Coordinates of C-alpha atoms and ligand atoms in Angstrom, one line a residue:
M1050 CA -15.2 22.4 -6.7
S1051 CA -12.1 20.2 -6.5
Y1052 CA -11.8 17.3 -4.0
Q1053 CA -10.4 18.2 -0.6
P1054 CA -8.7 15.2 1.0
P1055 CA -10.1 14.6 4.5
V1056 CA -6.7 14.5 6.3
R1057 CA -8.2 16.1 9.4
E1058 CA -10.7 13.3 9.6
H1059 CA -8.0 10.7 9.1
L1060 CA -5.8 12.1 11.8
F1061 CA -8.7 12.2 14.3
L1062 CA -9.5 8.6 13.6
L1063 CA -5.9 7.3 13.7
K1064 CA -4.8 9.3 16.7
D1065 CA -7.9 9.9 18.9
V1066 CA -10.2 7.1 18.1
L1067 CA -8.0 4.1 17.1
E1068 CA -5.0 5.4 19.2
I1069 CA -2.5 3.7 16.9
E1070 CA 0.3 5.3 18.9
K1071 CA -0.4 2.8 21.6
L1072 CA 0.6 0.0 19.2
A1073 CA 4.1 1.3 18.6
N1074 CA 5.5 -1.9 19.9
L1075 CA 4.1 -3.8 16.9
P1076 CA 6.0 -4.2 13.6
G1077 CA 5.1 -1.5 11.1
F1078 CA 3.4 0.6 13.7
S1079 CA 6.9 1.3 15.2
D1080 CA 7.8 3.0 11.9
A1081 CA 4.6 5.1 12.0
P1082 CA 4.7 7.6 14.8
M1083 CA 1.9 10.3 14.4
D1084 CA 4.2 12.9 13.0
V1085 CA 5.4 10.5 10.2
V1086 CA 1.8 9.5 9.5
E1087 CA 0.8 13.1 9.2
Q1088 CA 3.6 13.7 6.7
I1089 CA 2.6 10.7 4.7
L1090 CA -1.1 11.8 4.6
D1091 CA -0.1 15.3 3.6
E1092 CA 2.1 14.1 0.8
S1093 CA -0.6 11.7 -0.4
A1094 CA -3.2 14.5 -0.4
K1095 CA -0.8 16.5 -2.5
I1096 CA -0.3 14.0 -5.3
C1097 CA -4.0 13.2 -5.2
T1098 CA -5.1 16.8 -5.6
E1099 CA -2.3 18.0 -7.9
V1100 CA -1.9 14.9 -10.2
L1101 CA -4.8 12.5 -10.0
A1102 CA -7.8 14.7 -9.5
P1103 CA -7.2 16.9 -12.6
L1104 CA -7.2 13.7 -14.7
N1105 CA -10.5 12.5 -13.3
S1106 CA -12.7 14.2 -15.9
V1107 CA -10.2 13.7 -18.7
G1108 CA -10.5 9.9 -18.0
D1109 CA -14.3 10.2 -18.0
K1110 CA -14.5 12.1 -21.2
Q1111 CA -11.8 10.5 -23.2
G1112 CA -11.8 6.9 -21.9
C1113 CA -9.5 4.1 -22.9
V1114 CA -8.9 3.2 -26.6
W1115 CA -8.6 -0.3 -28.0
H1116 CA -6.4 -0.8 -31.1
A1117 CA -6.5 -3.6 -33.6
D1118 CA -3.1 -4.9 -32.4
N1119 CA -4.9 -5.8 -29.1
T1120 CA -3.2 -2.9 -27.2
V1121 CA -5.1 -0.4 -25.2
T1122 CA -4.2 3.3 -24.6
T1123 CA -5.2 4.9 -21.4
P1124 CA -6.5 8.5 -21.3
P1125 CA -4.0 11.3 -21.8
G1126 CA -1.9 11.9 -18.7
F1127 CA -2.6 8.6 -17.1
K1128 CA 0.7 7.0 -18.1
D1129 CA 2.9 9.8 -16.7
A1130 CA 0.7 10.1 -13.6
F1131 CA 1.0 6.3 -12.9
R1132 CA 4.8 6.4 -13.1
Q1133 CA 4.8 9.4 -10.7
F1134 CA 2.4 7.5 -8.4
A1135 CA 4.5 4.3 -8.4
E1136 CA 7.9 6.1 -8.1
G1137 CA 6.5 8.0 -5.2
G1138 CA 6.1 4.6 -3.4
W1139 CA 2.3 5.0 -3.0
P1140 CA 1.3 1.5 -4.1
A1141 CA 4.0 0.0 -1.8
L1142 CA 3.0 1.6 1.5
S1143 CA 1.8 -1.6 3.2
A1144 CA 3.7 -4.2 1.2
E1145 CA 6.4 -6.2 3.0
T1146 CA 9.8 -4.7 3.1
A1147 CA 11.3 -8.0 1.9
Y1148 CA 9.6 -7.3 -1.4
G1149 CA 10.4 -3.6 -1.7
G1150 CA 7.4 -2.4 0.2
Q1151 CA 7.4 0.0 3.2
G1152 CA 5.8 -2.4 5.7
L1153 CA 3.5 0.3 7.1
P1154 CA 0.2 -0.6 8.8
A1155 CA -2.7 -1.3 6.3
V1156 CA -4.8 1.2 8.1
V1157 CA -2.4 4.0 7.2
A1158 CA -2.3 2.8 3.6
L1159 CA -6.1 2.8 3.6
A1160 CA -6.3 6.5 4.4
C1161 CA -4.1 7.2 1.4
E1162 CA -6.1 4.8 -0.8
E1163 CA -9.3 6.7 0.1
M1164 CA -7.8 9.9 -1.2
S1165 CA -6.6 8.3 -4.5
S1166 CA -9.9 6.6 -5.0
A1167 CA -11.8 9.8 -4.4
A1168 CA -9.5 11.8 -6.6
N1169 CA -9.7 9.4 -9.5
M1170 CA -11.4 6.0 -9.0
A1171 CA -10.7 4.7 -12.5
F1172 CA -7.0 5.5 -12.1
A1173 CA -6.7 4.1 -8.6
M1174 CA -8.1 0.7 -9.7
Y1175 CA -4.9 -0.1 -11.7
A1176 CA -2.9 0.1 -8.5
G1177 CA -5.6 -1.5 -6.4
L1178 CA -5.8 -4.7 -8.5
T1179 CA -2.1 -4.9 -8.6
H1180 CA -1.9 -4.9 -4.9
G1181 CA -4.6 -7.6 -4.8
A1182 CA -2.5 -9.8 -7.1
Y1183 CA 0.5 -9.1 -4.8
T1184 CA -1.6 -10.4 -1.9
A1185 CA -2.7 -13.6 -3.6
I1186 CA 0.8 -14.5 -4.7
L1187 CA 2.1 -13.7 -1.2
A1188 CA -0.5 -16.0 0.3
G1189 CA -0.2 -18.9 -2.0
G1190 CA 2.8 -18.6 -4.3
S1191 CA 5.9 -20.8 -4.2
D1192 CA 9.1 -19.1 -3.1
A1193 CA 10.3 -18.8 -6.7
Q1194 CA 7.0 -17.2 -7.7
K1195 CA 7.2 -14.8 -4.8
D1196 CA 10.8 -13.8 -5.6
L1197 CA 10.0 -13.3 -9.3
Y1198 CA 6.7 -11.4 -9.1
L1199 CA 6.3 -9.7 -5.7
P1200 CA 9.0 -7.1 -5.9
K1201 CA 7.5 -6.0 -9.3
L1202 CA 3.9 -6.0 -8.1
A1203 CA 4.6 -4.4 -4.7
T1204 CA 6.0 -1.4 -6.3
A1205 CA 3.5 -1.4 -9.3
E1206 CA 6.5 -1.6 -11.7
W1207 CA 4.3 -4.3 -13.2
C1208 CA 0.5 -4.4 -12.9
G1209 CA -1.9 -7.2 -12.0
T1210 CA -5.5 -8.3 -12.7
M1211 CA -8.1 -10.8 -11.6
N1212 CA -9.6 -13.0 -14.3
L1213 CA -12.7 -14.7 -13.0
T1214 CA -15.8 -13.8 -14.9
E1215 CA -16.9 -15.5 -18.2
P1216 CA -19.9 -14.9 -20.3
Q1217 CA -21.9 -17.7 -18.7
C1218 CA -20.7 -17.2 -15.1
G1219 CA -20.4 -14.2 -12.8
T1220 CA -21.7 -15.0 -9.4
D1221 CA -21.7 -18.8 -10.0
L1222 CA -18.0 -19.4 -10.5
G1223 CA -18.6 -23.2 -10.4
M1224 CA -19.6 -22.9 -14.1
I1225 CA -16.1 -21.7 -15.2
R1226 CA -15.1 -23.2 -18.5
T1227 CA -11.6 -21.8 -19.1
K1228 CA -9.4 -24.9 -19.2
A1229 CA -5.9 -25.7 -18.3
V1230 CA -4.0 -28.5 -19.9
P1231 CA -0.6 -29.6 -18.4
N1232 CA 2.4 -29.1 -20.7
G1233 CA 4.4 -31.8 -18.9
D1234 CA 7.0 -29.3 -17.7
G1235 CA 5.1 -27.9 -14.8
T1236 CA 3.4 -25.2 -17.0
Y1237 CA -0.2 -25.3 -18.4
K1238 CA -1.9 -24.2 -21.6
I1239 CA -4.7 -21.9 -20.6
S1240 CA -7.6 -21.5 -23.1
G1241 CA -10.9 -19.6 -22.7
Q1242 CA -12.5 -16.2 -22.7
K1243 CA -12.8 -13.9 -19.7
I1244 CA -15.0 -10.8 -19.8
W1245 CA -15.2 -7.5 -17.9
I1246 CA -11.6 -7.8 -16.7
S1247 CA -10.6 -4.5 -15.0
S1248 CA -7.2 -3.1 -16.0
G1249 CA -6.9 -6.1 -18.3
E1250 CA -4.7 -4.4 -20.9
H1251 CA -3.1 -0.9 -20.9
D1252 CA 0.0 1.1 -21.4
L1253 CA 0.8 1.9 -17.8
A1254 CA 3.4 -0.8 -17.2
P1255 CA 5.8 -3.0 -19.2
N1256 CA 4.1 -6.2 -18.0
I1257 CA 0.7 -7.3 -16.8
I1258 CA 0.3 -10.4 -14.5
H1259 CA -3.1 -12.0 -14.9
L1260 CA -4.4 -14.2 -12.1
V1261 CA -6.7 -16.6 -13.9
L1262 CA -9.3 -19.1 -12.6
A1263 CA -9.4 -22.2 -14.8
R1264 CA -10.3 -25.9 -14.7
I1265 CA -7.6 -28.5 -15.1
E1266 CA -8.6 -31.2 -17.5
G1267 CA -10.4 -34.0 -15.6
A1268 CA -11.0 -31.8 -12.5
P1269 CA -14.2 -32.3 -10.5
A1270 CA -17.2 -30.3 -11.7
G1271 CA -18.3 -27.1 -9.7
T1272 CA -16.2 -25.0 -7.4
R1273 CA -14.1 -27.9 -6.2
G1274 CA -12.4 -28.2 -9.6
I1275 CA -11.1 -24.7 -10.0
S1276 CA -7.4 -23.8 -9.9
L1277 CA -5.6 -20.5 -10.0
F1278 CA -2.9 -19.6 -12.5
I1279 CA -0.4 -16.9 -13.1
V1280 CA -0.5 -15.9 -16.8
P1281 CA 2.0 -13.1 -17.5
K1282 CA 1.4 -10.9 -20.6
F1283 CA 5.2 -11.2 -21.2
I1284 CA 6.9 -14.3 -19.9
P1285 CA 9.7 -13.2 -17.6
D1286 CA 13.2 -14.1 -19.0
A1287 CA 16.0 -15.6 -16.9
E1288 CA 16.8 -12.1 -15.5
G1289 CA 13.2 -11.6 -14.6
R1290 CA 12.6 -9.0 -17.4
P1291 CA 9.5 -9.1 -19.7
G1292 CA 10.5 -11.7 -22.3
Q1293 CA 8.4 -13.6 -24.8
R1294 CA 4.9 -12.3 -25.6
N1295 CA 2.3 -14.8 -24.1
S1296 CA -0.8 -15.7 -26.1
V1297 CA -3.2 -13.7 -23.9
K1298 CA -4.9 -10.9 -25.7
C1299 CA -7.4 -8.1 -25.1
V1300 CA -9.9 -8.6 -27.9
G1301 CA -12.1 -5.6 -27.0
L1302 CA -13.2 -3.0 -24.5
E1303 CA -16.6 -2.7 -22.8
E1304 CA -18.6 0.5 -23.3
K1305 CA -20.0 1.3 -19.9
M1306 CA -21.8 3.7 -17.6
G1307 CA -18.7 5.0 -15.6
I1308 CA -15.1 4.5 -14.7
H1309 CA -14.2 5.2 -18.4
G1310 CA -10.6 5.7 -17.5
N1311 CA -10.3 2.1 -16.4
A1312 CA -10.0 -0.5 -19.2
T1313 CA -12.7 -3.1 -18.8
C1314 CA -11.5 -5.9 -21.2
V1315 CA -12.5 -9.0 -23.0
I1316 CA -9.5 -11.2 -22.5
S1317 CA -8.8 -14.2 -24.7
H1318 CA -6.5 -16.9 -23.5
E1319 CA -5.3 -18.8 -26.5
E1320 CA -3.2 -21.7 -25.2
A1321 CA -1.4 -19.1 -23.1
T1322 CA 1.3 -20.4 -20.8
G1323 CA 0.2 -20.4 -17.2
W1324 CA 1.8 -21.4 -13.9
L1325 CA -0.3 -23.1 -11.2
I1326 CA -0.4 -21.1 -8.0
G1327 CA -1.1 -23.0 -4.8
E1328 CA -2.7 -26.4 -4.9
E1329 CA -4.7 -27.9 -7.8
N1330 CA -8.5 -27.4 -7.4
R1331 CA -8.0 -25.0 -4.5
G1332 CA -7.9 -21.9 -6.7
L1333 CA -11.1 -20.3 -5.3
N1334 CA -9.8 -20.3 -1.8
L1335 CA -6.7 -18.4 -2.9
M1336 CA -8.7 -16.1 -5.1
F1337 CA -10.8 -15.3 -2.1
V1338 CA -7.6 -13.9 -0.5
M1339 CA -7.5 -11.4 -3.4
M1340 CA -11.2 -10.9 -3.4
N1341 CA -11.4 -10.1 0.3
E1342 CA -8.8 -7.4 -0.1
E1343 CA -10.6 -6.1 -3.2
R1344 CA -13.9 -6.1 -1.3
L1345 CA -12.6 -3.7 1.3
G1346 CA -11.1 -1.7 -1.6
V1347 CA -14.6 -1.6 -3.1
A1348 CA -16.1 -0.5 0.2
L1349 CA -13.5 2.3 0.1
Q1350 CA -14.7 3.3 -3.4
G1351 CA -18.2 3.8 -2.0
L1352 CA -16.9 5.9 0.8
A1353 CA -14.5 7.9 -1.4
Q1354 CA -16.9 8.7 -4.2
G1355 CA -19.6 9.6 -1.6
T1356 CA -17.2 11.9 0.2
A1357 CA -16.1 13.7 -3.0
A1358 CA -19.7 14.1 -4.1
Y1359 CA -20.8 15.4 -0.7
Q1360 CA -18.0 18.0 -0.7
A1361 CA -19.1 19.2 -4.1
A1362 CA -22.7 19.4 -3.0
A1363 CA -21.9 21.2 0.3
Q1364 CA -19.9 23.8 -1.7
F1365 CA -22.7 24.2 -4.3
A1366 CA -25.3 24.6 -1.5
K1367 CA -23.4 27.5 0.0
E1368 CA -23.2 29.3 -3.4
R1369 CA -26.5 28.7 -5.1
L1370 CA -29.1 31.3 -4.3
Q1371 CA -32.7 30.2 -4.3
G1372 CA -35.7 31.1 -2.1
R1373 CA -35.6 32.5 1.4
S1374 CA -35.0 30.8 4.7
L1375 CA -38.2 29.7 6.5
T1376 CA -37.1 31.8 9.5
G1377 CA -36.4 35.0 7.6
P1378 CA -33.7 36.1 5.1
K1379 CA -30.2 35.1 5.8
N1380 CA -28.7 37.0 2.9
P1381 CA -30.9 40.1 3.0
D1382 CA -28.7 42.1 0.6
G1383 CA -28.8 39.4 -2.0
P1384 CA -31.7 38.4 -4.3
A1385 CA -32.2 35.1 -2.4
D1386 CA -30.6 33.0 0.3
P1387 CA -28.1 30.2 -0.4
I1388 CA -29.9 26.9 -0.5
I1389 CA -28.0 25.6 2.5
V1390 CA -30.6 27.4 4.6
H1391 CA -33.3 25.0 3.6
P1392 CA -33.9 22.1 6.0
D1393 CA -34.5 19.7 3.2
V1394 CA -31.1 20.5 1.6
R1395 CA -29.5 20.2 5.0
R1396 CA -31.2 16.8 5.4
M1397 CA -29.5 15.4 2.3
L1398 CA -26.1 16.8 3.3
M1399 CA -26.4 15.6 6.9
D1400 CA -27.6 12.1 5.8
S1401 CA -24.5 11.8 3.7
R1402 CA -22.1 13.2 6.2
A1403 CA -23.4 11.1 9.2
V1404 CA -23.1 7.9 7.2
L1405 CA -19.8 8.7 5.5
E1406 CA -18.0 9.8 8.7
G1407 CA -19.4 6.8 10.6
G1408 CA -18.6 4.5 7.6
R1409 CA -15.0 5.7 7.4
A1410 CA -14.5 5.0 11.1
F1411 CA -16.0 1.5 10.7
L1412 CA -13.8 0.7 7.7
F1413 CA -10.6 2.0 9.5
W1414 CA -11.5 0.2 12.7
T1415 CA -11.9 -3.1 10.8
A1416 CA -8.7 -2.5 8.8
L1417 CA -6.9 -2.0 12.1
H1418 CA -8.2 -5.4 13.2
G1419 CA -6.7 -6.8 10.0
D1420 CA -3.4 -5.3 11.0
L1421 CA -3.6 -6.9 14.4
A1422 CA -4.4 -10.2 12.9
H1423 CA -1.0 -10.1 11.1
R1424 CA 1.1 -8.3 13.6
D1425 CA 0.0 -8.8 17.2
P1426 CA 2.0 -11.4 19.2
D1427 CA -1.1 -12.4 21.2
E1428 CA -2.8 -15.3 19.5
A1429 CA -6.2 -14.3 20.9
V1430 CA -5.9 -10.8 19.4
R1431 CA -4.9 -12.3 16.1
Q1432 CA -7.8 -14.6 16.1
K1433 CA -10.3 -11.9 16.9
G1434 CA -8.7 -9.8 14.1
D1435 CA -9.2 -12.6 11.6
D1436 CA -12.8 -13.2 12.9
Y1437 CA -13.7 -9.5 12.5
M1438 CA -12.2 -9.2 9.1
A1439 CA -14.2 -12.2 7.9
L1440 CA -17.4 -11.1 9.5
L1441 CA -17.3 -7.5 8.6
T1442 CA -15.9 -7.5 5.1
P1443 CA -19.3 -8.3 3.5
V1444 CA -21.0 -5.8 5.7
L1445 CA -18.6 -3.0 4.8
K1446 CA -18.6 -3.9 1.1
S1447 CA -22.3 -3.8 0.7
F1448 CA -23.3 -1.1 3.3
L1449 CA -20.7 1.5 2.2
T1450 CA -21.2 1.0 -1.5
E1451 CA -25.0 1.3 -1.1
R1452 CA -24.8 4.3 1.2
G1453 CA -21.9 5.8 -0.8
F1454 CA -24.0 5.6 -3.9
G1455 CA -26.9 7.2 -2.0
A1456 CA -24.6 10.1 -1.1
T1457 CA -23.7 10.6 -4.8
S1458 CA -27.4 10.6 -5.6
D1459 CA -28.2 13.1 -2.9
A1460 CA -25.3 15.2 -4.1
M1461 CA -26.8 15.3 -7.5
Q1462 CA -30.2 16.2 -6.0
V1463 CA -28.6 19.1 -4.0
H1464 CA -27.2 20.4 -7.3
G1465 CA -30.7 20.4 -8.9
G1466 CA -30.6 20.3 -12.7
S1467 CA -27.0 21.4 -12.7
G1468 CA -26.1 18.0 -11.2
F1469 CA -27.6 16.2 -14.1
T1470 CA -25.5 18.1 -16.6
E1471 CA -21.8 17.4 -17.2
H1472 CA -20.8 20.9 -16.2
F1473 CA -20.7 19.7 -12.6
P1474 CA -18.9 16.7 -11.2
A1475 CA -21.9 15.1 -9.5
S1476 CA -22.9 13.1 -12.5
Q1477 CA -19.4 11.5 -12.9
Y1478 CA -19.3 10.5 -9.2
L1479 CA -22.7 8.9 -9.4
R1480 CA -21.9 7.0 -12.6
D1481 CA -18.5 5.9 -11.4
T1482 CA -19.6 4.6 -8.1
R1483 CA -22.6 2.6 -9.3
I1484 CA -20.5 -0.4 -10.3
S1485 CA -19.2 -0.7 -6.7
M1486 CA -22.5 -2.3 -5.7
I1487 CA -22.2 -4.9 -8.4
Y1488 CA -18.6 -6.1 -8.8
E1489 CA -16.5 -8.1 -6.3
G1490 CA -19.7 -10.1 -5.6
T1491 CA -22.9 -8.2 -5.8
N1492 CA -24.3 -6.6 -2.7
G1493 CA -27.0 -9.2 -2.5
V1494 CA -24.5 -12.0 -2.6
Q1495 CA -22.5 -10.3 0.1
A1496 CA -25.6 -10.4 2.3
L1497 CA -26.0 -14.1 1.6
D1498 CA -22.3 -14.6 2.5
L1499 CA -22.8 -12.8 5.8
V1500 CA -25.9 -14.8 6.8
G1501 CA -25.0 -18.2 5.3
R1502 CA -21.3 -18.4 6.0
K1503 CA -19.9 -15.7 8.2
L1504 CA -22.5 -15.8 11.0
P1505 CA -22.4 -19.6 11.6
A1506 CA -18.6 -19.9 11.1
Q1507 CA -16.9 -21.5 14.2
G1508 CA -20.2 -21.8 16.0
G1509 CA -21.0 -18.1 15.7
R1510 CA -17.7 -17.1 17.4
A1511 CA -17.2 -13.8 15.5
I1512 CA -20.8 -12.4 16.0
T1513 CA -20.8 -13.5 19.7
T1514 CA -17.5 -11.6 20.3
F1515 CA -18.7 -8.6 18.4
L1516 CA -22.0 -8.4 20.4
A1517 CA -20.1 -8.9 23.6
E1518 CA -17.8 -6.1 22.7
L1519 CA -20.7 -3.7 22.2
D1520 CA -22.2 -4.8 25.6
G1521 CA -18.8 -4.1 27.2
F1522 CA -18.7 -0.6 25.8
V1523 CA -22.3 0.1 27.0
A1524 CA -21.5 -1.3 30.5
A1525 CA -18.2 0.7 30.8
N1526 CA -19.7 4.0 29.6
G1527 CA -23.2 3.9 30.9
G1528 CA -22.4 6.2 33.7
D1529 CA -21.0 9.0 31.5
A1530 CA -23.7 11.6 31.2
T1531 CA -22.0 13.4 28.2
L1532 CA -22.1 10.1 26.3
K1533 CA -25.7 9.0 27.2
P1534 CA -27.5 9.4 23.9
F1535 CA -24.7 7.6 22.1
V1536 CA -24.6 4.7 24.7
D1537 CA -28.4 4.5 24.6
G1538 CA -28.4 4.4 20.8
L1539 CA -25.8 1.7 20.7
A1540 CA -27.6 -0.4 23.3
S1541 CA -30.8 -0.2 21.3
A1542 CA -29.2 -1.1 18.0
K1543 CA -27.3 -3.9 19.5
G1544 CA -30.5 -5.3 21.0
Q1545 CA -32.1 -5.2 17.6
L1546 CA -29.1 -6.9 15.9
Q1547 CA -29.2 -9.6 18.6
Q1548 CA -32.9 -10.1 18.1
A1549 CA -32.4 -10.3 14.3
T1550 CA -29.6 -12.8 14.7
Q1551 CA -31.8 -15.1 16.9
W1552 CA -34.7 -14.8 14.5
L1553 CA -32.4 -15.9 11.7
L1554 CA -31.1 -18.9 13.7
Q1555 CA -34.6 -20.1 14.4
N1556 CA -36.3 -19.2 11.1
G1557 CA -33.5 -19.5 8.6
L1558 CA -32.8 -23.1 9.4
A1559 CA -36.5 -24.0 9.3
N1560 CA -36.9 -22.4 5.8
P1561 CA -33.7 -21.2 3.9
E1562 CA -35.8 -18.7 1.9
N1563 CA -36.4 -16.9 5.2
A1564 CA -32.7 -16.4 5.5
G1565 CA -32.4 -15.4 1.8
A1566 CA -35.2 -12.8 2.1
A1567 CA -33.9 -11.4 5.3
S1568 CA -30.2 -11.2 4.4
M1569 CA -30.1 -7.6 3.0
D1570 CA -32.1 -6.1 5.8
Y1571 CA -29.9 -8.0 8.3
L1572 CA -26.8 -6.6 6.6
R1573 CA -28.2 -3.1 6.7
L1574 CA -29.1 -3.5 10.4
F1575 CA -25.6 -4.7 11.0
G1576 CA -24.1 -1.7 9.2
L1577 CA -26.2 0.7 11.2
T1578 CA -25.2 -1.0 14.5
G1579 CA -21.5 -0.9 13.5
L1580 CA -21.9 2.9 12.8
A1581 CA -23.7 3.4 16.1
Y1582 CA -20.6 1.9 17.8
M1583 CA -18.3 4.1 15.8
W1584 CA -20.3 7.2 16.6
A1585 CA -20.1 6.3 20.3
L1586 CA -16.3 5.9 20.0
M1587 CA -15.9 9.1 18.1
A1588 CA -18.1 11.1 20.5
K1589 CA -16.1 9.7 23.4
A1590 CA -12.8 10.9 21.7
A1591 CA -14.3 14.3 20.9
N1592 CA -15.6 14.8 24.4
A1593 CA -12.2 14.0 25.8
R1594 CA -10.6 16.6 23.6
I1595 CA -13.2 19.2 24.6
A1596 CA -12.8 18.3 28.3
A1597 CA -9.1 18.8 27.9
G1598 CA -9.7 22.4 26.7
D1599 CA -9.3 21.9 23.0
A1600 CA -11.4 24.6 21.4
D1601 CA -11.1 23.3 17.8
P1602 CA -14.7 23.5 16.3
F1603 CA -13.9 20.2 14.7
Y1604 CA -15.0 18.4 17.9
A1605 CA -18.2 20.2 18.4
A1606 CA -19.1 19.5 14.7
K1607 CA -18.3 15.9 15.3
L1608 CA -20.8 15.7 18.1
A1609 CA -23.4 17.5 16.1
V1610 CA -23.1 15.1 13.2
G1611 CA -23.2 12.2 15.7
R1612 CA -26.4 13.5 17.2
Y1613 CA -27.9 13.7 13.7
F1614 CA -26.9 10.1 13.1
L1615 CA -28.7 9.0 16.3
E1616 CA -31.9 11.0 15.6
R1617 CA -32.2 10.7 11.8
V1618 CA -30.3 7.7 10.5
L1619 CA -30.2 5.1 13.3
P1620 CA -34.0 4.8 13.4
D1621 CA -33.8 2.9 10.1
A1622 CA -32.5 -0.1 12.2
G1623 CA -36.1 -0.6 13.5
A1624 CA -37.4 -0.7 10.0
C1625 CA -34.8 -3.3 9.0
L1626 CA -35.7 -5.5 11.9
A1627 CA -39.5 -5.3 11.1
K1628 CA -38.9 -6.1 7.5
L1629 CA -36.6 -9.0 8.0
T1630 CA -38.7 -10.7 10.7
A1631 CA -41.7 -10.6 8.3
G1632 CA -40.2 -13.6 6.7
A1633 CA -40.1 -14.8 3.1
E1634 CA -43.7 -15.4 2.4
A1635 CA -44.7 -12.1 0.8
V1636 CA -41.4 -12.0 -1.0
M1637 CA -42.0 -15.4 -2.7
A1638 CA -45.8 -15.2 -3.0
L1639 CA -46.1 -14.5 -6.8
P1640 CA -45.3 -17.3 -9.2
A1641 CA -42.4 -16.5 -11.6
E1642 CA -44.8 -16.1 -14.6
A1643 CA -46.6 -13.2 -12.8
F1644 CA -43.6 -11.0 -13.1
Ligands
FAD2167 C1 -17.0 -2.6 -14.9 C2 -16.9 -4.0 -14.5 C3 -15.6 -4.4 -14.0 C4 -15.5 -5.7 -13.6 N1 -14.2 -6.2 -13.2 C5 -14.0 -7.5 -13.1 C6 -12.7 -8.0 -12.9 O1 -11.7 -7.3 -12.9 N2 -12.5 -9.4 -12.9 C7 -13.6 -10.2 -12.9 O2 -13.4 -11.4 -12.9 N3 -14.9 -9.8 -13.0 C8 -15.1 -8.4 -13.1 N4 -16.4 -8.0 -13.3 C9 -17.5 -8.9 -13.2 C10 -18.3 -8.7 -11.9 O3 -17.5 -9.2 -10.8 C11 -19.6 -9.5 -12.1 O4 -20.4 -8.6 -12.9 C12 -20.3 -9.7 -10.8 O5 -19.6 -10.7 -10.0 C13 -21.8 -10.2 -11.0 O6 -21.8 -11.3 -11.9 P1 -22.8 -11.1 -13.1 O7 -22.7 -9.8 -13.7 O8 -22.7 -12.3 -14.0 O9 -24.3 -11.2 -12.5 P2 -25.1 -12.5 -12.1 O10 -24.3 -13.4 -11.4 O11 -25.8 -13.0 -13.4 O12 -26.2 -11.9 -11.2 C14 -27.4 -11.2 -11.6 C15 -28.2 -10.8 -10.4 O13 -28.7 -12.0 -9.8 C16 -28.3 -12.0 -8.4 N5 -27.9 -13.4 -8.0 C17 -27.0 -14.2 -8.7 N6 -26.9 -15.4 -8.0 C18 -27.7 -15.3 -6.9 C19 -27.9 -16.1 -5.8 N7 -27.4 -17.3 -5.7 N8 -28.7 -15.6 -4.8 C20 -29.3 -14.4 -4.9 N9 -29.1 -13.6 -5.9 C21 -28.3 -14.0 -6.9 C22 -27.1 -11.0 -8.3 O14 -27.0 -10.4 -7.0 C23 -27.5 -10.0 -9.4 O15 -28.4 -9.0 -8.8 C24 -16.6 -6.6 -13.6 C25 -17.8 -6.2 -14.1 C26 -18.0 -4.9 -14.5 C27 -19.3 -4.4 -15.0

């Protein structure tokens, strides 16, 4: 079955849950009344289903091809589709109007990005990395750099990449060896090898702008000696057109488990000309601007692939006939009942749906805080938006990619043996999405970032505000009988998260291995608590619609899935708390040689 963009879900979230119409006084939101948003989502759904989705399996089967002249050809159809996608303005939705963008709220762009990522993840990555490069130059570039590059990157006329990883360093970027030698004219000679660079070379655009981490000669060792450089494939000429070919080459492509339509490149910088962006030795800070955006994009990949896989599994479950219902035949005239009658098949579908719908809400809610951080006139609102973005980015990246991958695995299980074959799409979804748990900082490293940096930042201001917000919701809605299970579920999860946070404060400081061993379960507990809040918000919005006489079965279904979340998913929070408070002892008991 082909992917069905969840526009109905998006509209419910944007209109009923996040109530973006109430923000019409803010820049960007004023250009996005609900009827315009609906048109944008419908058009996005159209290009995703008609152009991108049909190329998904082509990209998987044919992949990218490297040539001896260091060029790379993308799968058949990608080049035309990319031009159509760029000319349609899709990469530029949330970019600033000053640079050729449409200035729309990021949360609206996110809904469109979910659709493109679900329709064709490998394809969507070319535009995603380009937008990340746009964001980093916007944050740290000089005016001249902004004027030169941003209009081209905002519209994806040119593409972008991020060059961090080297053979000896992935997580530990302090070990970067790529070096930068000043040429004396403000430019640098960049030399070194980068590996696994997504979208590193291709035929989709006339120029590729690499953002490269390198060490200026004589810089301090470790992360405090790393700078960020712009290394264009073709050096722009005086008119800003692609000019002289720079000495940065793709010397090979990686063979890999999934996302075959995206070129994963070995990039050799051979005294390539580079321009410093931002301050010397402060490159990692700036790269984190790009990485934070990419991390939410990767969270979105988990959600998107999980959703596409869930849809395929639900369709299959309604068609595949095997066995009889435990309560008597439901398809008495057929040889067997469709497998959707079986509780265990339902369990897999409902697990996925409860997590994906809640996860989408959590991601959109956080992205809206990102919009407020940029657009709200009230400094307190902007600060809260920044705090939430920092605190929740690692939670969303790790939780949604792990649970999204779980949904693709359950989708394969629902398909039975068919899922393991290449006749059905389940296998590609599972293979494509697996990388999302690894790149942009592995999920384990996200958990360490949450516990080690994000929780203690500003004396715990972000987590304190978040917990107080949950208390506020519980207090304000405790008297609403129709919402009771949701309020109770949220109150219980919040209590567990608070207990876990206190345990970390006491035991993580005493022994850092306690914090390291607890970090992933803490992050999972955080994710579940966030989803409990989202389900409470969604239930409240659905109840309001039903109370107003809206008979659309969408709202009753929303409440039913929410109830499943409370009864069958949220109890995992207790297990997370029990595991993390057990401490590091059993985790670290065996000596390394015993493994
Ligand atoms: C398909 C693909 C595309 C990619 N695209 C890009 C790209 O566009 N640009 C780019 O620069 N890179 C890219 N990467 C690289 C990617 O970001 C790295 O693979 C990732 O950051 C992890 O680094 P690593 O593979 O070296 O693993 P390692 O750092 O060697 O980690 C191995 C394991 O050890 C764990 N670990 C490491 N350090 C710690 C620690 N301190 N505490 C606890 N656990 C730890 C990790 O969680 C992991 O489980 C890509 C990789 C792939 C496979």
